[in-house]
PDB file of C-alpha atoms in Angstrom:
ATOM      1  CA  ALA A   1     116.031  41.837 127.646  1.00  0.00           C
ATOM      2  CA  GLN A   2     117.660  44.926 129.075  1.00  0.00           C
ATOM      3  CA  SER A   3     116.607  46.086 132.518  1.00  0.00           C
ATOM      4  CA  VAL A   4     117.653  48.239 135.435  1.00  0.00           C
ATOM      5  CA  ALA A   5     116.737  48.033 139.087  1.00  0.00           C
ATOM      6  CA  GLN A   6     116.661  50.779 141.658  1.00  0.00           C
ATOM      7  CA  PRO A   7     116.544  48.965 144.992  1.00  0.00           C
ATOM      8  CA  GLU A   8     115.535  51.979 147.072  1.00  0.00           C
ATOM      9  CA  ASP A   9     112.206  53.753 146.650  1.00  0.00           C
ATOM     10  CA  GLN A  10     113.376  56.559 148.919  1.00  0.00           C
ATOM     11  CA  VAL A  11     116.705  58.014 149.989  1.00  0.00           C
ATOM     12  CA  ASN A  12     116.921  60.614 152.734  1.00  0.00           C
ATOM     13  CA  VAL A  13     120.075  62.599 153.419  1.00  0.00           C
ATOM     14  CA  ALA A  14     120.991  65.738 155.330  1.00  0.00           C
ATOM     15  CA  GLU A  15     122.161  68.785 153.425  1.00  0.00           C
ATOM     16  CA  GLY A  16     125.919  68.840 153.079  1.00  0.00           C
ATOM     17  CA  ASN A  17     126.288  65.083 153.383  1.00  0.00           C
ATOM     18  CA  PRO A  18     127.253  62.854 150.457  1.00  0.00           C
ATOM     19  CA  LEU A  19     124.454  61.091 148.660  1.00  0.00           C
ATOM     20  CA  THR A  20     124.222  57.850 146.689  1.00  0.00           C
ATOM     21  CA  VAL A  21     121.303  56.627 144.607  1.00  0.00           C
ATOM     22  CA  LYS A  22     121.745  53.008 143.595  1.00  0.00           C
ATOM     23  CA  CYS A  23     121.183  51.349 140.256  1.00  0.00           C
ATOM     24  CA  THR A  24     121.999  47.868 138.998  1.00  0.00           C
ATOM     25  CA  TYR A  25     121.588  46.691 135.442  1.00  0.00           C
ATOM     26  CA  SER A  26     121.086  43.542 133.440  1.00  0.00           C
ATOM     27  CA  VAL A  27     122.057  43.682 129.769  1.00  0.00           C
ATOM     28  CA  SER A  28     123.372  41.519 126.999  1.00  0.00           C
ATOM     29  CA  GLY A  29     126.477  43.137 125.628  1.00  0.00           C
ATOM     30  CA  ASN A  30     127.886  46.500 126.582  1.00  0.00           C
ATOM     31  CA  PRO A  31     125.534  48.724 128.570  1.00  0.00           C
ATOM     32  CA  TYR A  32     124.564  52.252 127.587  1.00  0.00           C
ATOM     33  CA  LEU A  33     123.437  53.730 130.904  1.00  0.00           C
ATOM     34  CA  PHE A  34     121.730  56.993 131.802  1.00  0.00           C
ATOM     35  CA  TRP A  35     120.549  58.965 134.810  1.00  0.00           C
ATOM     36  CA  TYR A  36     117.615  61.370 134.679  1.00  0.00           C
ATOM     37  CA  VAL A  37     116.050  63.664 137.273  1.00  0.00           C
ATOM     38  CA  GLN A  38     112.418  64.702 137.520  1.00  0.00           C
ATOM     39  CA  TYR A  39     111.258  67.683 139.545  1.00  0.00           C
ATOM     40  CA  PRO A  40     107.575  67.870 140.573  1.00  0.00           C
ATOM     41  CA  ASN A  41     105.179  68.332 137.643  1.00  0.00           C
ATOM     42  CA  ARG A  42     108.048  68.518 135.151  1.00  0.00           C
ATOM     43  CA  GLY A  43     109.508  66.335 132.458  1.00  0.00           C
ATOM     44  CA  LEU A  44     112.666  64.301 132.934  1.00  0.00           C
ATOM     45  CA  GLN A  45     116.022  66.026 132.574  1.00  0.00           C
ATOM     46  CA  PHE A  46     119.205  64.281 131.482  1.00  0.00           C
ATOM     47  CA  LEU A  47     121.966  64.192 134.115  1.00  0.00           C
ATOM     48  CA  LEU A  48     124.705  61.973 132.682  1.00  0.00           C
ATOM     49  CA  LYS A  49     125.446  58.886 130.642  1.00  0.00           C
ATOM     50  CA  TYR A  50     127.972  56.095 130.345  1.00  0.00           C
ATOM     51  CA  ILE A  51     128.709  54.766 126.891  1.00  0.00           C
ATOM     52  CA  THR A  52     132.349  53.762 127.042  1.00  0.00           C
ATOM     53  CA  GLY A  53     135.630  54.913 128.533  1.00  0.00           C
ATOM     54  CA  ASP A  54     136.270  56.227 132.023  1.00  0.00           C
ATOM     55  CA  ASN A  55     134.232  54.449 134.685  1.00  0.00           C
ATOM     56  CA  LEU A  56     133.600  57.698 136.552  1.00  0.00           C
ATOM     57  CA  VAL A  57     131.207  59.895 134.630  1.00  0.00           C
ATOM     58  CA  LYS A  58     130.587  63.517 135.555  1.00  0.00           C
ATOM     59  CA  GLY A  59     127.292  65.193 134.811  1.00  0.00           C
ATOM     60  CA  SER A  60     125.085  68.173 135.486  1.00  0.00           C
ATOM     61  CA  TYR A  61     124.563  69.924 138.861  1.00  0.00           C
ATOM     62  CA  GLY A  62     127.672  68.320 140.419  1.00  0.00           C
ATOM     63  CA  PHE A  63     126.437  64.760 140.039  1.00  0.00           C
ATOM     64  CA  GLU A  64     128.642  61.857 139.018  1.00  0.00           C
ATOM     65  CA  ALA A  65     128.149  58.151 138.528  1.00  0.00           C
ATOM     66  CA  GLU A  66     130.471  55.205 138.762  1.00  0.00           C
ATOM     67  CA  PHE A  67     130.183  52.360 136.295  1.00  0.00           C
ATOM     68  CA  ASN A  68     131.179  49.030 137.857  1.00  0.00           C
ATOM     69  CA  LYS A  69     131.146  46.174 135.395  1.00  0.00           C
ATOM     70  CA  SER A  70     131.892  43.398 137.903  1.00  0.00           C
ATOM     71  CA  GLN A  71     129.008  44.470 140.145  1.00  0.00           C
ATOM     72  CA  THR A  72     126.773  45.506 137.215  1.00  0.00           C
ATOM     73  CA  SER A  73     126.088  48.793 138.964  1.00  0.00           C
ATOM     74  CA  PHE A  74     125.843  52.432 137.980  1.00  0.00           C
ATOM     75  CA  HIS A  75     125.313  54.357 141.216  1.00  0.00           C
ATOM     76  CA  LEU A  76     124.632  58.094 141.168  1.00  0.00           C
ATOM     77  CA  LYS A  77     126.646  60.167 143.640  1.00  0.00           C
ATOM     78  CA  LYS A  78     127.183  63.690 144.839  1.00  0.00           C
ATOM     79  CA  PRO A  79     129.780  64.733 147.421  1.00  0.00           C
ATOM     80  CA  SER A  80     127.609  67.344 149.157  1.00  0.00           C
ATOM     81  CA  ALA A  81     123.807  67.280 148.868  1.00  0.00           C
ATOM     82  CA  LEU A  82     121.643  70.370 148.494  1.00  0.00           C
ATOM     83  CA  VAL A  83     117.994  70.793 149.462  1.00  0.00           C
ATOM     84  CA  SER A  84     117.367  71.677 145.812  1.00  0.00           C
ATOM     85  CA  ASP A  85     118.554  68.165 144.821  1.00  0.00           C
ATOM     86  CA  SER A  86     115.319  66.768 146.240  1.00  0.00           C
ATOM     87  CA  ALA A  87     113.592  65.100 143.284  1.00  0.00           C
ATOM     88  CA  LEU A  88     112.777  61.779 141.654  1.00  0.00           C
ATOM     89  CA  TYR A  89     115.768  60.077 140.036  1.00  0.00           C
ATOM     90  CA  PHE A  90     115.618  57.483 137.279  1.00  0.00           C
ATOM     91  CA  CYS A  91     118.271  55.112 136.051  1.00  0.00           C
ATOM     92  CA  ALA A  92     117.872  53.831 132.492  1.00  0.00           C
ATOM     93  CA  VAL A  93     119.564  51.492 130.023  1.00  0.00           C
ATOM     94  CA  ARG A  94     119.362  51.749 126.276  1.00  0.00           C
ATOM     95  CA  ASP A  95     119.019  48.832 123.865  1.00  0.00           C
ATOM     96  CA  ILE A  96     121.948  48.852 121.447  1.00  0.00           C
ATOM     97  CA  ARG A  97     121.205  45.918 119.202  1.00  0.00           C
ATOM     98  CA  GLY A  98     118.599  44.152 117.142  1.00  0.00           C
ATOM     99  CA  SER A  99     115.061  45.165 116.374  1.00  0.00           C
ATOM    100  CA  THR A 100     114.674  47.017 119.674  1.00  0.00           C
ATOM    101  CA  LEU A 101     117.701  49.240 119.056  1.00  0.00           C
ATOM    102  CA  GLY A 102     117.243  52.596 120.730  1.00  0.00           C
ATOM    103  CA  ARG A 103     114.625  51.645 123.287  1.00  0.00           C
ATOM    104  CA  LEU A 104     115.266  53.094 126.732  1.00  0.00           C
ATOM    105  CA  TYR A 105     114.265  51.013 129.757  1.00  0.00           C
ATOM    106  CA  PHE A 106     113.728  52.874 133.026  1.00  0.00           C
ATOM    107  CA  GLY A 107     113.952  51.832 136.631  1.00  0.00           C
ATOM    108  CA  ARG A 108     111.038  52.592 138.920  1.00  0.00           C
ATOM    109  CA  GLY A 109     112.658  55.678 140.314  1.00  0.00           C
ATOM    110  CA  THR A 110     114.134  56.744 143.653  1.00  0.00           C
ATOM    111  CA  GLN A 111     112.720  59.701 145.548  1.00  0.00           C
ATOM    112  CA  LEU A 112     115.588  61.690 147.017  1.00  0.00           C
ATOM    113  CA  THR A 113     114.828  63.997 149.934  1.00  0.00           C
ATOM    114  CA  VAL A 114     117.528  66.279 151.272  1.00  0.00           C
ATOM    115  CA  TRP A 115     116.785  67.705 154.718  1.00  0.00           C
ATOM    116  CA  PRO A 116     118.055  71.161 155.655  1.00  0.00           C
TER     117      PRO A 116
ATOM    118  CA  ASN B   1     114.553  77.427 122.423  1.00  0.00           C
ATOM    119  CA  ALA B   2     111.383  75.296 122.487  1.00  0.00           C
ATOM    120  CA  GLY B   3     112.834  71.743 122.559  1.00  0.00           C
ATOM    121  CA  VAL B   4     109.994  69.218 122.901  1.00  0.00           C
ATOM    122  CA  THR B   5     106.496  70.685 123.149  1.00  0.00           C
ATOM    123  CA  GLN B   6     103.486  68.689 124.277  1.00  0.00           C
ATOM    124  CA  THR B   7      99.834  69.724 124.169  1.00  0.00           C
ATOM    125  CA  PRO B   8      97.517  69.680 125.985  1.00  0.00           C
ATOM    126  CA  LYS B   9      99.016  69.741 129.465  1.00  0.00           C
ATOM    127  CA  PHE B  10      95.802  68.504 131.067  1.00  0.00           C
ATOM    128  CA  GLN B  11      92.830  66.607 129.652  1.00  0.00           C
ATOM    129  CA  VAL B  12      89.778  64.895 131.097  1.00  0.00           C
ATOM    130  CA  LEU B  13      87.978  62.332 128.961  1.00  0.00           C
ATOM    131  CA  LYS B  14      85.005  60.091 129.369  1.00  0.00           C
ATOM    132  CA  THR B  15      85.349  56.370 128.751  1.00  0.00           C
ATOM    133  CA  GLY B  16      85.081  55.631 125.045  1.00  0.00           C
ATOM    134  CA  GLN B  17      86.112  59.070 123.834  1.00  0.00           C
ATOM    135  CA  SER B  18      89.078  59.502 121.540  1.00  0.00           C
ATOM    136  CA  MET B  19      91.725  62.167 121.527  1.00  0.00           C
ATOM    137  CA  THR B  20      95.192  63.022 120.259  1.00  0.00           C
ATOM    138  CA  LEU B  21      98.166  64.139 122.319  1.00  0.00           C
ATOM    139  CA  GLN B  22     100.412  66.361 120.262  1.00  0.00           C
ATOM    140  CA  CYS B  23     104.202  66.330 120.335  1.00  0.00           C
ATOM    141  CA  ALA B  24     106.557  68.527 118.353  1.00  0.00           C
ATOM    142  CA  GLN B  25     110.324  68.992 118.494  1.00  0.00           C
ATOM    143  CA  ASP B  26     112.445  71.622 116.808  1.00  0.00           C
ATOM    144  CA  MET B  27     115.859  69.956 117.197  1.00  0.00           C
ATOM    145  CA  ASN B  28     115.720  67.899 113.986  1.00  0.00           C
ATOM    146  CA  HIS B  29     115.863  64.688 115.994  1.00  0.00           C
ATOM    147  CA  GLU B  30     115.245  61.464 114.140  1.00  0.00           C
ATOM    148  CA  TYR B  31     114.234  59.404 117.166  1.00  0.00           C
ATOM    149  CA  MET B  32     110.956  60.172 118.983  1.00  0.00           C
ATOM    150  CA  SER B  33     109.024  58.215 121.563  1.00  0.00           C
ATOM    151  CA  TRP B  34     106.022  58.234 123.871  1.00  0.00           C
ATOM    152  CA  TYR B  35     106.106  57.047 127.479  1.00  0.00           C
ATOM    153  CA  ARG B  36     103.517  56.806 130.168  1.00  0.00           C
ATOM    154  CA  GLN B  37     104.370  57.333 133.820  1.00  0.00           C
ATOM    155  CA  ASP B  38     102.382  55.648 136.561  1.00  0.00           C
ATOM    156  CA  PRO B  39     103.173  55.740 140.304  1.00  0.00           C
ATOM    157  CA  GLY B  40     105.678  53.081 141.333  1.00  0.00           C
ATOM    158  CA  MET B  41     106.116  51.818 137.773  1.00  0.00           C
ATOM    159  CA  GLY B  42     108.641  54.205 136.322  1.00  0.00           C
ATOM    160  CA  LEU B  43     108.229  55.076 132.656  1.00  0.00           C
ATOM    161  CA  ARG B  44     106.978  52.570 130.110  1.00  0.00           C
ATOM    162  CA  LEU B  45     107.464  52.899 126.391  1.00  0.00           C
ATOM    163  CA  ILE B  46     104.258  53.046 124.331  1.00  0.00           C
ATOM    164  CA  HIS B  47     105.459  53.657 120.757  1.00  0.00           C
ATOM    165  CA  TYR B  48     108.550  55.030 119.118  1.00  0.00           C
ATOM    166  CA  SER B  49     109.777  56.229 115.753  1.00  0.00           C
ATOM    167  CA  VAL B  50     113.258  56.226 114.216  1.00  0.00           C
ATOM    168  CA  GLY B  51     112.362  58.630 111.429  1.00  0.00           C
ATOM    169  CA  ALA B  52     109.544  60.013 109.319  1.00  0.00           C
ATOM    170  CA  GLY B  53     107.295  57.229 108.111  1.00  0.00           C
ATOM    171  CA  ILE B  54     108.715  54.635 110.533  1.00  0.00           C
ATOM    172  CA  THR B  55     107.042  53.673 113.799  1.00  0.00           C
ATOM    173  CA  ASP B  56     107.134  50.660 116.074  1.00  0.00           C
ATOM    174  CA  GLN B  57     105.531  49.365 119.239  1.00  0.00           C
ATOM    175  CA  GLY B  58     107.011  49.616 122.701  1.00  0.00           C
ATOM    176  CA  GLU B  59     106.136  47.747 125.884  1.00  0.00           C
ATOM    177  CA  VAL B  60     102.511  48.918 126.279  1.00  0.00           C
ATOM    178  CA  PRO B  61     101.097  49.806 122.825  1.00  0.00           C
ATOM    179  CA  ASN B  62      97.530  48.524 123.184  1.00  0.00           C
ATOM    180  CA  GLY B  63      94.895  51.231 122.870  1.00  0.00           C
ATOM    181  CA  TYR B  64      97.266  53.739 121.266  1.00  0.00           C
ATOM    182  CA  ASN B  65      98.171  54.666 117.699  1.00  0.00           C
ATOM    183  CA  VAL B  66     100.974  56.824 116.348  1.00  0.00           C
ATOM    184  CA  SER B  67     102.103  58.208 113.019  1.00  0.00           C
ATOM    185  CA  ARG B  68     105.183  60.143 111.895  1.00  0.00           C
ATOM    186  CA  SER B  69     104.535  62.112 108.752  1.00  0.00           C
ATOM    187  CA  THR B  70     107.240  64.698 109.459  1.00  0.00           C
ATOM    188  CA  THR B  71     110.502  64.739 111.419  1.00  0.00           C
ATOM    189  CA  GLU B  72     109.072  67.331 113.806  1.00  0.00           C
ATOM    190  CA  ASP B  73     105.721  65.827 114.841  1.00  0.00           C
ATOM    191  CA  PHE B  74     104.785  62.584 116.590  1.00  0.00           C
ATOM    192  CA  PRO B  75     101.146  62.559 117.761  1.00  0.00           C
ATOM    193  CA  LEU B  76      99.738  59.877 120.041  1.00  0.00           C
ATOM    194  CA  ARG B  77      96.118  58.864 119.489  1.00  0.00           C
ATOM    195  CA  LEU B  78      93.891  57.219 122.056  1.00  0.00           C
ATOM    196  CA  LEU B  79      91.296  55.320 120.079  1.00  0.00           C
ATOM    197  CA  SER B  80      88.690  54.616 122.788  1.00  0.00           C
ATOM    198  CA  ALA B  81      89.779  55.899 126.167  1.00  0.00           C
ATOM    199  CA  ALA B  82      89.620  53.608 129.198  1.00  0.00           C
ATOM    200  CA  PRO B  83      90.180  54.418 132.901  1.00  0.00           C
ATOM    201  CA  SER B  84      93.378  52.323 132.750  1.00  0.00           C
ATOM    202  CA  GLN B  85      94.821  54.969 130.438  1.00  0.00           C
ATOM    203  CA  THR B  86      94.695  57.582 133.192  1.00  0.00           C
ATOM    204  CA  SER B  87      98.343  58.550 133.410  1.00  0.00           C
ATOM    205  CA  VAL B  88     100.955  61.174 132.695  1.00  0.00           C
ATOM    206  CA  TYR B  89     102.272  60.952 129.159  1.00  0.00           C
ATOM    207  CA  PHE B  90     105.705  62.102 128.069  1.00  0.00           C
ATOM    208  CA  CYS B  91     107.052  62.619 124.606  1.00  0.00           C
ATOM    209  CA  ALA B  92     110.824  62.419 124.167  1.00  0.00           C
ATOM    210  CA  SER B  93     113.293  62.757 121.312  1.00  0.00           C
ATOM    211  CA  SER B  94     116.975  62.169 120.689  1.00  0.00           C
ATOM    212  CA  ARG B  95     119.455  62.855 117.926  1.00  0.00           C
ATOM    213  CA  GLN B  96     120.865  59.354 117.892  1.00  0.00           C
ATOM    214  CA  ARG B  97     119.013  56.109 118.204  1.00  0.00           C
ATOM    215  CA  ASN B  98     121.394  54.372 120.564  1.00  0.00           C
ATOM    216  CA  THR B  99     123.757  56.668 122.436  1.00  0.00           C
ATOM    217  CA  GLY B 100     121.958  59.985 122.471  1.00  0.00           C
ATOM    218  CA  GLU B 101     120.247  61.217 125.573  1.00  0.00           C
ATOM    219  CA  LEU B 102     116.491  61.771 125.438  1.00  0.00           C
ATOM    220  CA  PHE B 103     114.979  65.249 125.660  1.00  0.00           C
ATOM    221  CA  PHE B 104     111.571  65.188 127.327  1.00  0.00           C
ATOM    222  CA  GLY B 105     108.505  67.354 127.044  1.00  0.00           C
ATOM    223  CA  GLU B 106     106.760  68.676 130.153  1.00  0.00           C
ATOM    224  CA  GLY B 107     104.108  65.972 130.095  1.00  0.00           C
ATOM    225  CA  SER B 108     100.366  65.649 129.487  1.00  0.00           C
ATOM    226  CA  ARG B 109      98.203  64.593 132.408  1.00  0.00           C
ATOM    227  CA  LEU B 110      95.221  62.570 131.219  1.00  0.00           C
ATOM    228  CA  THR B 111      92.266  61.506 133.349  1.00  0.00           C
ATOM    229  CA  VAL B 112      89.693  59.077 131.989  1.00  0.00           C
ATOM    230  CA  LEU B 113      86.432  58.934 133.914  1.00  0.00           C
TER     231      LEU B 113
END
């Protein structure tokens, strides 16, 4: 079965510093990986995805993620954090085969807090 | 520019009552799904649909029913509400079944007393 793990429940970073939110995955076959962000009392918003190609994926709001096949990781990064980046971040992997094709499996989420 | 619309946003039920959470999308997406979000557990898939007339179970389907009579609508029915169904429910849709990103509604917060 496909799964993702987000090892940190919380990440705290000062404004202006780089941030990393970690994600590791376990899949059979090639992974289709996603990052979403959730602001308080809102639905999830798509940030970026990796399907194939370049290992460095650029997304919305200045975020990027690096796909690392040997380490089975897909960490979310941003060079300079903003207070407005404070939110709940979810990593997800999508099933690409068989009867469960299309299902999206989410990690438990990482709460990012950026201090001014 | 509606996207995915969920109603109601808030609902309080008594144990044993039934209700329907509505979900509609105006993007002509074939794939639609329902998730529930509980603290510390991320999002868990309840049911999904790959097109009108086709539905299937997700990870936590018990106590819920769905139907997909049109491309636009994907209602979620709670048959006999239980306190364990207190949660925030999200409807999501995507153009493609495998590679497309999901578009989420704003959520429906349900409390079962």
